[in-house]
Coordinates of C-alpha atoms and ligand atoms in Angstrom, one line a residue:
M1 CA 13.3 -8.9 -14.4
K2 CA 10.0 -8.0 -15.9
F3 CA 7.0 -6.9 -13.9
D4 CA 3.5 -5.9 -14.8
T5 CA 3.6 -3.2 -12.1
L6 CA 6.5 -1.8 -10.1
I7 CA 6.0 0.2 -6.9
K8 CA 9.2 2.2 -6.7
G9 CA 11.0 4.1 -4.0
G10 CA 8.5 3.8 -1.1
T11 CA 8.9 2.7 2.5
V12 CA 7.4 -0.8 2.7
V13 CA 5.8 -1.4 6.1
T14 CA 4.8 -4.9 7.3
A15 CA 3.9 -6.1 10.8
A16 CA 7.5 -7.1 11.2
E17 CA 9.7 -4.5 9.5
T18 CA 10.0 -1.1 7.9
M19 CA 12.3 -0.8 4.9
K20 CA 13.0 1.3 1.8
A21 CA 12.2 -1.1 -1.0
D22 CA 10.6 -1.6 -4.4
V23 CA 7.8 -4.1 -4.9
G24 CA 7.4 -6.0 -8.2
I25 CA 4.0 -7.4 -9.2
V26 CA 3.2 -10.1 -11.8
G27 CA -0.4 -10.8 -12.5
E28 CA -2.3 -10.9 -9.2
K29 CA 0.7 -11.7 -7.0
I30 CA 3.6 -10.0 -5.4
S31 CA 6.6 -11.3 -7.2
A32 CA 9.7 -9.6 -5.7
I33 CA 10.7 -7.1 -3.0
G34 CA 14.1 -5.5 -3.0
A35 CA 16.1 -2.4 -2.2
N36 CA 17.1 -1.6 -5.8
L37 CA 14.7 -3.8 -7.7
A38 CA 13.9 -0.9 -10.1
K39 CA 17.5 -0.7 -11.3
N40 CA 17.5 -3.9 -13.3
A41 CA 13.8 -4.3 -13.9
Q42 CA 11.3 -3.4 -16.6
A43 CA 7.6 -2.8 -15.8
D44 CA 4.5 -2.0 -17.8
K45 CA 3.4 0.4 -15.1
V46 CA 5.5 2.2 -12.5
I47 CA 4.0 3.8 -9.4
D48 CA 6.3 6.3 -7.8
A49 CA 6.0 5.9 -4.0
K50 CA 8.8 8.2 -2.9
G51 CA 8.0 9.6 0.5
K52 CA 5.0 7.3 0.9
Y53 CA 4.2 4.3 3.0
V54 CA 3.6 1.0 1.1
I55 CA 1.5 -1.3 3.3
P56 CA -0.5 -4.5 2.8
G57 CA -4.2 -3.9 1.9
G58 CA -6.2 -3.7 5.0
M59 CA -9.0 -6.0 6.1
D60 CA -12.2 -5.1 7.9
V61 CA -13.5 -8.4 9.3
H62 CA -16.8 -7.0 10.6
V63 CA -19.1 -5.2 8.2
H64 CA -22.8 -5.2 7.5
L65 CA -23.4 -4.1 4.0
D66 CA -26.9 -4.0 2.5
M67 CA -28.4 -5.6 5.7
P68 CA -32.1 -5.6 6.4
F69 CA -32.2 -4.5 10.0
M70 CA -34.7 -3.2 12.5
G71 CA -37.3 -2.2 9.9
S72 CA -34.6 -0.6 7.6
C73 CA -31.7 -1.7 5.5
S74 CA -28.1 -0.5 6.0
C75 CA -27.6 2.0 3.2
D76 CA -24.0 1.2 2.3
D77 CA -23.8 -1.8 0.1
Y78 CA -21.1 -3.7 -2.0
D79 CA -20.9 -0.6 -4.2
T80 CA -20.5 2.3 -1.9
G81 CA -19.1 0.3 1.0
H82 CA -16.4 -1.2 -1.1
R83 CA -15.5 2.0 -2.9
G84 CA -15.0 3.5 0.5
A85 CA -13.0 0.5 1.6
A86 CA -10.6 1.0 -1.3
K87 CA -10.2 4.7 -0.6
G88 CA -9.5 3.9 3.0
C89 CA -6.7 1.3 2.2
V90 CA -9.0 -1.7 2.8
T91 CA -8.9 -4.5 0.2
T92 CA -10.9 -7.3 1.9
T93 CA -14.1 -7.2 3.9
I94 CA -15.9 -9.9 5.9
D95 CA -19.6 -9.6 6.2
F96 CA -22.3 -11.6 8.0
A97 CA -24.6 -13.9 6.0
L98 CA -27.6 -13.5 8.2
P99 CA -30.7 -15.8 8.1
Y100 CA -34.2 -14.2 8.2
G101 CA -37.3 -16.1 9.3
K102 CA -36.9 -19.8 8.4
D103 CA -33.8 -19.3 6.2
S104 CA -31.2 -22.0 6.3
L105 CA -27.6 -21.1 6.7
N106 CA -27.0 -22.1 3.1
K107 CA -29.8 -19.9 1.8
A108 CA -28.5 -17.0 3.9
L109 CA -25.0 -17.5 2.3
D110 CA -26.5 -17.6 -1.2
N111 CA -28.3 -14.4 -0.4
W112 CA -25.1 -12.6 0.6
M113 CA -23.2 -14.1 -2.3
K114 CA -25.8 -12.4 -4.5
R115 CA -25.4 -9.0 -2.7
A116 CA -21.7 -9.3 -3.2
E117 CA -21.9 -9.7 -7.0
K118 CA -21.1 -6.0 -7.3
A119 CA -18.1 -6.2 -4.9
C120 CA -15.1 -3.9 -5.8
V121 CA -12.6 -5.5 -3.4
D122 CA -12.3 -9.1 -2.2
Y123 CA -14.6 -10.5 0.4
A124 CA -15.4 -13.4 2.7
F125 CA -18.4 -14.2 4.9
H126 CA -19.2 -15.3 8.4
S127 CA -22.2 -17.5 8.8
A128 CA -24.8 -16.6 11.5
I129 CA -26.6 -19.1 13.6
S130 CA -30.0 -18.0 14.9
D131 CA -31.7 -21.3 15.5
Y132 CA -29.1 -23.8 16.7
K133 CA -31.5 -26.8 16.4
R134 CA -31.8 -26.3 12.6
H135 CA -28.6 -24.4 11.8
G136 CA -26.2 -26.5 13.9
K137 CA -26.7 -29.4 11.4
E138 CA -25.5 -27.2 8.5
M139 CA -22.3 -26.1 10.0
K140 CA -20.3 -28.8 8.3
S141 CA -21.6 -27.9 4.8
I142 CA -21.0 -24.2 5.4
I143 CA -17.4 -24.9 6.4
E144 CA -17.1 -27.0 3.2
R145 CA -18.2 -23.8 1.3
G146 CA -15.3 -21.9 2.7
V147 CA -16.9 -20.3 5.7
P148 CA -15.5 -21.6 9.0
T149 CA -16.6 -18.7 11.2
F150 CA -20.1 -18.6 12.8
K151 CA -21.7 -15.7 14.6
E152 CA -24.2 -15.9 17.4
F153 CA -25.9 -12.9 18.9
M154 CA -26.8 -12.9 22.6
I155 CA -29.4 -10.1 21.9
Y156 CA -31.7 -9.3 19.0
A157 CA -34.7 -11.4 19.9
N158 CA -36.7 -8.8 17.9
M159 CA -34.8 -9.9 14.8
G160 CA -35.2 -13.6 15.6
W161 CA -31.4 -13.9 15.9
Q162 CA -30.9 -14.4 19.6
S163 CA -28.9 -17.3 20.9
D164 CA -28.9 -18.5 24.5
D165 CA -26.2 -20.3 26.5
D166 CA -27.4 -23.8 25.3
A167 CA -26.8 -22.8 21.6
I168 CA -23.5 -21.0 22.4
F169 CA -22.2 -24.0 24.4
Q170 CA -23.2 -26.5 21.7
T171 CA -21.9 -24.4 18.8
L172 CA -18.5 -24.1 20.5
E173 CA -18.5 -27.9 20.9
D174 CA -19.2 -28.2 17.2
C175 CA -16.6 -25.7 16.3
R176 CA -14.0 -27.7 18.1
R177 CA -15.1 -30.9 16.3
L178 CA -15.4 -29.3 12.8
G179 CA -12.7 -26.7 12.7
G180 CA -14.9 -23.6 13.2
M181 CA -14.6 -20.5 15.3
L182 CA -17.6 -18.8 17.1
L183 CA -18.0 -15.0 16.9
V184 CA -20.1 -13.7 19.7
H185 CA -22.0 -10.4 20.1
A186 CA -21.8 -10.4 23.9
E187 CA -24.5 -8.4 25.7
S188 CA -26.6 -9.8 28.5
S189 CA -30.2 -9.7 27.1
K190 CA -32.2 -10.6 30.1
V191 CA -30.8 -7.8 32.3
L192 CA -30.8 -5.5 29.4
D193 CA -34.6 -6.1 28.9
V194 CA -35.2 -5.3 32.5
L195 CA -33.3 -2.0 32.3
V196 CA -35.0 -1.1 29.0
E197 CA -38.4 -1.7 30.4
R198 CA -37.6 0.3 33.5
H199 CA -36.3 3.3 31.5
H200 CA -38.4 3.4 28.4
T201 CA -41.2 5.3 30.0
P202 CA -42.6 8.4 28.1
E203 CA -41.4 10.6 31.0
L204 CA -37.8 9.3 31.0
M205 CA -37.5 9.1 27.3
K206 CA -38.5 12.8 27.1
K207 CA -36.2 13.8 30.0
Y208 CA -33.0 11.9 29.0
K209 CA -33.4 11.6 25.2
S210 CA -30.2 10.1 23.7
R211 CA -28.6 9.7 27.1
L212 CA -31.0 6.9 27.8
H213 CA -28.9 4.7 25.6
T214 CA -26.1 4.5 28.1
M215 CA -28.4 4.4 31.1
T216 CA -29.9 1.1 29.9
R217 CA -26.6 -0.5 29.0
P218 CA -24.2 -0.2 31.9
H219 CA -20.8 -1.8 31.4
Y220 CA -21.9 -5.0 33.1
I221 CA -24.3 -5.7 30.2
E222 CA -21.3 -6.4 28.1
Y223 CA -18.7 -7.8 30.5
E224 CA -21.1 -10.3 32.2
A225 CA -21.9 -11.7 28.7
I226 CA -18.2 -11.8 27.7
Q227 CA -17.4 -13.7 31.0
R228 CA -20.1 -16.2 30.2
A229 CA -19.0 -16.8 26.6
V230 CA -15.4 -17.2 27.8
T231 CA -16.5 -19.9 30.3
W232 CA -18.2 -21.9 27.5
S233 CA -15.1 -21.6 25.4
E234 CA -12.9 -22.7 28.3
V235 CA -14.9 -25.8 29.1
T236 CA -15.6 -26.9 25.5
G237 CA -12.2 -25.9 24.0
G238 CA -14.1 -24.3 21.1
K239 CA -12.4 -21.2 19.6
L240 CA -14.2 -18.0 20.5
Y241 CA -13.9 -14.5 19.1
V242 CA -15.6 -11.6 20.9
V243 CA -16.7 -9.0 18.4
H244 CA -16.9 -5.3 18.9
M245 CA -15.6 -5.3 22.5
S246 CA -16.2 -1.9 24.1
T247 CA -15.4 -2.2 27.8
R248 CA -12.3 -2.0 30.0
Q249 CA -13.7 -4.9 32.1
G250 CA -14.2 -7.0 29.0
T251 CA -10.6 -6.4 28.1
D252 CA -9.4 -7.6 31.5
I253 CA -11.5 -10.7 31.3
I254 CA -10.0 -11.5 27.8
K255 CA -6.5 -11.0 29.1
A256 CA -7.0 -13.2 32.1
A257 CA -8.6 -15.9 29.9
Q258 CA -5.8 -15.8 27.4
E259 CA -3.2 -16.1 30.2
R260 CA -5.0 -19.3 31.4
G261 CA -4.9 -20.7 27.8
V262 CA -8.5 -20.2 26.8
P263 CA -8.8 -20.1 23.0
V264 CA -10.4 -16.7 22.9
L265 CA -9.6 -13.7 20.8
A266 CA -11.2 -10.2 20.8
E267 CA -11.6 -7.4 18.4
T268 CA -12.6 -3.8 19.1
C269 CA -14.0 -1.3 16.7
I270 CA -12.4 2.0 15.8
Q271 CA -15.3 4.0 17.3
Y272 CA -14.7 2.6 20.8
L273 CA -11.1 3.8 20.6
V274 CA -11.7 7.4 19.3
M275 CA -15.1 8.4 20.6
N276 CA -17.0 8.2 23.8
D277 CA -20.6 8.4 25.1
D278 CA -20.5 12.2 25.5
V279 CA -21.9 12.2 21.9
F280 CA -25.3 11.2 23.5
K281 CA -25.5 14.6 25.1
T282 CA -25.6 16.3 21.7
K283 CA -28.6 17.2 19.7
D284 CA -27.8 14.5 17.1
G285 CA -26.9 12.0 19.8
H286 CA -29.3 9.4 18.5
L287 CA -27.4 9.1 15.2
Y288 CA -24.6 7.4 17.1
A289 CA -26.9 4.6 18.4
C290 CA -25.1 1.3 18.1
Q291 CA -24.9 -1.9 20.2
P292 CA -22.8 -2.0 22.3
Q293 CA -22.9 1.8 22.6
L294 CA -19.9 4.0 23.0
K295 CA -18.4 4.0 26.4
R296 CA -16.2 6.2 28.6
P297 CA -12.6 7.5 27.9
E298 CA -11.2 5.0 30.5
D299 CA -12.6 2.2 28.3
S300 CA -10.9 3.6 25.2
E301 CA -7.7 3.9 27.1
R302 CA -7.8 0.2 28.3
L303 CA -8.7 -0.9 24.7
W304 CA -5.7 1.0 23.3
K305 CA -3.5 -0.7 25.9
G306 CA -5.0 -4.0 24.9
L307 CA -4.1 -3.3 21.3
A308 CA -0.6 -2.4 22.2
D309 CA 0.0 -5.5 24.4
G310 CA -1.8 -8.0 22.1
T311 CA -4.9 -8.8 24.2
V312 CA -7.1 -7.3 21.5
C313 CA -6.0 -8.7 18.1
N314 CA -8.0 -6.8 15.5
V315 CA -9.6 -3.4 14.8
S316 CA -12.8 -3.5 12.7
T317 CA -15.7 -1.1 12.0
D318 CA -19.0 -2.9 12.4
T319 CA -20.0 -0.7 9.5
C320 CA -23.8 -0.6 9.5
S321 CA -24.8 2.8 7.9
F322 CA -28.1 4.5 8.3
T323 CA -29.1 7.9 7.0
R324 CA -30.7 10.6 9.1
A325 CA -34.1 9.7 7.7
Q326 CA -33.5 6.0 8.6
K327 CA -32.5 6.9 12.2
A328 CA -35.5 9.3 12.5
I329 CA -37.8 6.2 12.9
W330 CA -36.9 6.2 16.6
K331 CA -38.9 9.2 17.8
G332 CA -37.3 9.0 21.3
D333 CA -37.6 5.2 21.6
W334 CA -34.3 3.2 21.6
N335 CA -36.2 0.0 20.7
K336 CA -37.0 1.4 17.3
I337 CA -33.8 2.9 16.1
P338 CA -31.7 1.1 13.5
M339 CA -28.4 0.5 15.3
G340 CA -25.1 1.1 13.7
M341 CA -22.8 3.7 12.1
P342 CA -20.7 4.1 8.9
G343 CA -16.9 3.7 9.1
L344 CA -15.2 1.6 6.4
E345 CA -13.5 4.5 4.6
T346 CA -12.0 6.0 7.8
M347 CA -11.0 3.0 9.9
M348 CA -7.4 2.9 8.8
P349 CA -7.0 6.7 8.6
L350 CA -8.4 6.9 12.2
L351 CA -6.2 4.2 13.5
Y352 CA -3.1 5.7 11.8
T353 CA -3.8 9.3 12.9
K354 CA -5.0 8.6 16.5
G355 CA -2.8 5.5 17.1
V356 CA 0.5 6.0 15.2
L357 CA 0.7 9.7 15.0
E358 CA -0.3 10.1 18.6
K359 CA 2.1 7.4 19.6
K360 CA -0.3 4.9 21.1
I361 CA 0.8 2.1 18.8
S362 CA 3.8 1.6 16.5
L363 CA 3.6 1.8 12.7
N364 CA 4.2 -1.9 12.5
R365 CA 1.6 -2.7 15.1
F366 CA -0.9 -0.5 13.0
V367 CA -0.2 -2.8 10.0
E368 CA -0.5 -5.9 12.2
L369 CA -3.8 -4.7 13.6
C370 CA -5.5 -3.8 10.3
C371 CA -3.8 -6.2 7.9
T372 CA -1.8 -9.1 9.2
S373 CA -3.7 -10.1 12.3
P374 CA -7.1 -10.0 10.7
A375 CA -5.8 -12.2 7.9
K376 CA -4.2 -14.7 10.4
T377 CA -7.2 -14.8 12.7
M378 CA -9.6 -15.3 9.8
N379 CA -7.5 -17.9 8.0
L380 CA -6.6 -15.8 5.0
Y381 CA -2.8 -15.5 5.7
P382 CA -0.4 -15.4 3.9
R383 CA -2.6 -15.0 0.8
K384 CA -3.7 -11.7 2.4
G385 CA -2.3 -9.4 5.1
T386 CA 1.3 -9.0 4.2
I387 CA 3.7 -7.9 1.5
A388 CA 5.7 -11.0 0.6
P389 CA 6.5 -12.9 -2.7
G390 CA 3.5 -15.2 -3.5
S391 CA 0.9 -13.1 -1.5
D392 CA -1.9 -11.4 -3.3
A393 CA -0.8 -8.0 -4.6
D394 CA -3.1 -6.1 -2.2
I395 CA -1.3 -2.9 -1.5
A396 CA -2.2 0.5 -0.2
I397 CA 0.1 3.5 -0.6
F398 CA -0.4 6.7 1.5
D399 CA 1.4 9.9 2.3
P400 CA 2.3 9.7 6.1
K401 CA 1.8 13.4 6.5
A402 CA -1.0 14.5 4.2
K403 CA -4.2 15.1 6.2
K404 CA -7.7 15.4 4.8
R405 CA -10.7 16.8 6.5
V406 CA -13.5 14.2 6.7
D407 CA -16.7 15.3 5.0
H408 CA -19.4 12.8 4.3
K409 CA -20.3 14.6 1.1
K410 CA -16.9 13.7 -0.3
L411 CA -16.8 10.2 1.1
Q412 CA -18.3 7.2 -0.7
T413 CA -20.9 6.5 1.9
K414 CA -24.6 7.1 1.2
C415 CA -24.9 8.5 4.8
D416 CA -25.8 12.1 5.1
W417 CA -23.9 12.4 8.4
Y418 CA -20.7 11.0 9.6
P419 CA -19.4 10.1 13.1
V420 CA -16.1 11.9 12.6
Q421 CA -17.3 14.7 10.3
G422 CA -14.7 17.5 10.3
W423 CA -11.8 15.5 11.7
D424 CA -8.5 15.9 10.0
L425 CA -7.0 12.5 9.2
A426 CA -3.9 11.1 7.5
G427 CA -3.9 7.6 6.0
F428 CA -6.3 7.8 3.1
A429 CA -5.0 5.9 0.1
E430 CA -3.3 7.6 -2.7
H431 CA -3.2 4.3 -4.5
T432 CA -4.8 1.0 -3.7
L433 CA -4.1 -2.3 -5.6
C434 CA -6.3 -5.3 -5.2
R435 CA -4.9 -8.5 -6.6
G436 CA -2.5 -6.5 -8.8
K437 CA -5.1 -4.2 -10.2
V438 CA -5.0 -0.5 -9.4
I439 CA -8.4 0.4 -7.9
V440 CA -7.5 3.8 -6.4
E441 CA -5.2 6.1 -8.4
N442 CA -4.1 9.5 -7.1
G443 CA -6.9 9.3 -4.6
K444 CA -9.6 8.6 -7.1
F445 CA -11.6 5.3 -7.2
V446 CA -10.9 3.7 -10.6
G447 CA -12.1 0.1 -9.7
K448 CA -15.1 -1.8 -11.0
N449 CA -18.1 -3.5 -9.6
G450 CA -17.7 -7.2 -9.9
Y451 CA -13.9 -7.2 -9.6
G452 CA -14.0 -8.3 -6.0
Q453 CA -13.7 -12.1 -5.5
F454 CA -15.1 -14.4 -2.8
L455 CA -12.3 -15.8 -0.6
P456 CA -13.0 -19.3 0.6
R457 CA -11.3 -20.1 3.9
K458 CA -10.0 -23.4 5.3
P459 CA -11.2 -24.8 8.6
F460 CA -9.2 -23.9 11.8
S461 CA -6.8 -26.3 13.2
Y462 CA -7.3 -27.5 16.8
Ligands
URP501 O1 -25.3 -1.5 16.3 C1 -24.7 -2.3 15.7 N1 -23.6 -2.8 16.1 N2 -25.3 -2.8 14.5 C2 -24.9 -3.8 13.7 C3 -25.3 -5.2 14.2 C4 -24.4 -5.7 15.3 O2 -24.9 -5.9 16.4 O3 -23.2 -6.0 15.0
ZN502 ZN1 -23.1 -7.1 17.1
ZN503 ZN1 -21.9 -6.2 13.7

C-alpha cells in the first residue's frame, strides 16, 4: 500500500471506539485504518503518533469572525481565528452570515464568503433572518447555495436583527417545508428591556458595575424564551436548535421536549461549563460581557450532565473577540459594551482538560461532542467528524498528558486579554491535518490563508 501520509502508532479515538491503529491518507481523504498498516505500507510522509491521541478534526459550529457589532468589529477574523482553530484541534468552523440594514440574505452570504477568502481551515455558514417578510422569501435560494441553517435572534433590536414570535413561527414552518433548521438566540427581549431600564440608572451603574449584567438577566430571561421557541417547534414540526444555552432550567426544558418527540437540539458553549458569574465581581468583570451571560455553578453542573446524557448535543464557543480597548466603550453602561469573548483555540483543550481529565465525560463522548455530533447535526457527516475511510483527512494529534499554560500573548487571538488566562490545559494540537494537509506541525501553525474551503451542506430530511 502507498499513502501520501501515514500517521503511525497512535491511539485513534472516535465517538464509538478507542484503538491502537495507523491511519493512511491519500490526497484529501482517509484511505485506510489498521493495527499494523505501517508494516506493509510506504508513505511520502510519516507522522509518529506514539503515545498520542489521534482524533477527528474538531468543529466549532458557532463563531463570529470579523463581525461588525455594537459599534465595533470582532477582532479575530479568518486569519487569526482560523490559526487558533487549527492549533486548538479545530478544522471546521461555522459562522453567521449576518445582514446589515437592508441587506438581503444572499448579499449577507456574499459578504461572509468574501471575509472567508483568507480561511485556513474549512468553513460553512448559517444564514441569519432579521426581517422575515423580506428574508423568508430567500430561504429556498440560500438552501440551494448549501446553507440550510437559519439563525434568528430574539434580542438585538439595536442591531436591527430582532425576530419576534411571528417570524420564528413562520420560519419554523418554512424550515419544515424546505428542509431547513432554525437556530435561535433565546432571550426574552421585552422583560429584559424592563429590567435594563430599571437598573441602568447612574446610581446603580456606579454601585454595581459589572455585577449589573447578571442583575438584569436572571435565568428566566433565557428559559422563558427557550420554552417559547420549543412550543413553536412542537406545533410546526420545524427543526429547532437552541444556541449557547446557559441555564439549568433551559436544559430541563430541552430534555422534556426531546422526550415528547419535539425536534429540538441544544448546544452549550465552553464558557458556560467552566466559568461562572463570579467573574463579574472582579475589576475586569466587564471584559466577560456576553449574551447570555455566565451563570451559576449549578447551571454548569446541569449542562455537564446534559452533555453526558445527550440532552445537549454540541459544545461550541460563540467566539466573538473584543480587545480591552474595544470593551472600554462601555463606561459602566451594559447597553454600550460589545458582547462576546474569544475561545476558538481553547475550546477543545478546555473540554478535554475539564471534561475528560476530571472525569465528567468519557474520551469518546469528548470526540462526539466536538467532532462527530456537530458534523451530524449540521449535515456534514461523514465527510467531517470521524476517522473512517472516505472521510476528509481532518485529523488532530495531541499528547494526552502535556499541559500548557494559557497566555493570550502566545495564542493566535488578537485579544489582549483572555477568559482563561493562566489556566493549565492539555489538548492543544501537536499536529493538525485539514483535508490531508499538515497545517500544524510540532505545535507550530504551518498552514496558509486561502487553503480553507467552503463546505456546501444538503437540506435536512424531515
Ligand atoms: O455575546 C455574544 N454572545 N456575542 C455574539 C453574538 C451572539 O449573540 O451570539
Ligand atoms: Zn447569540
Ligand atoms: Zn453567537
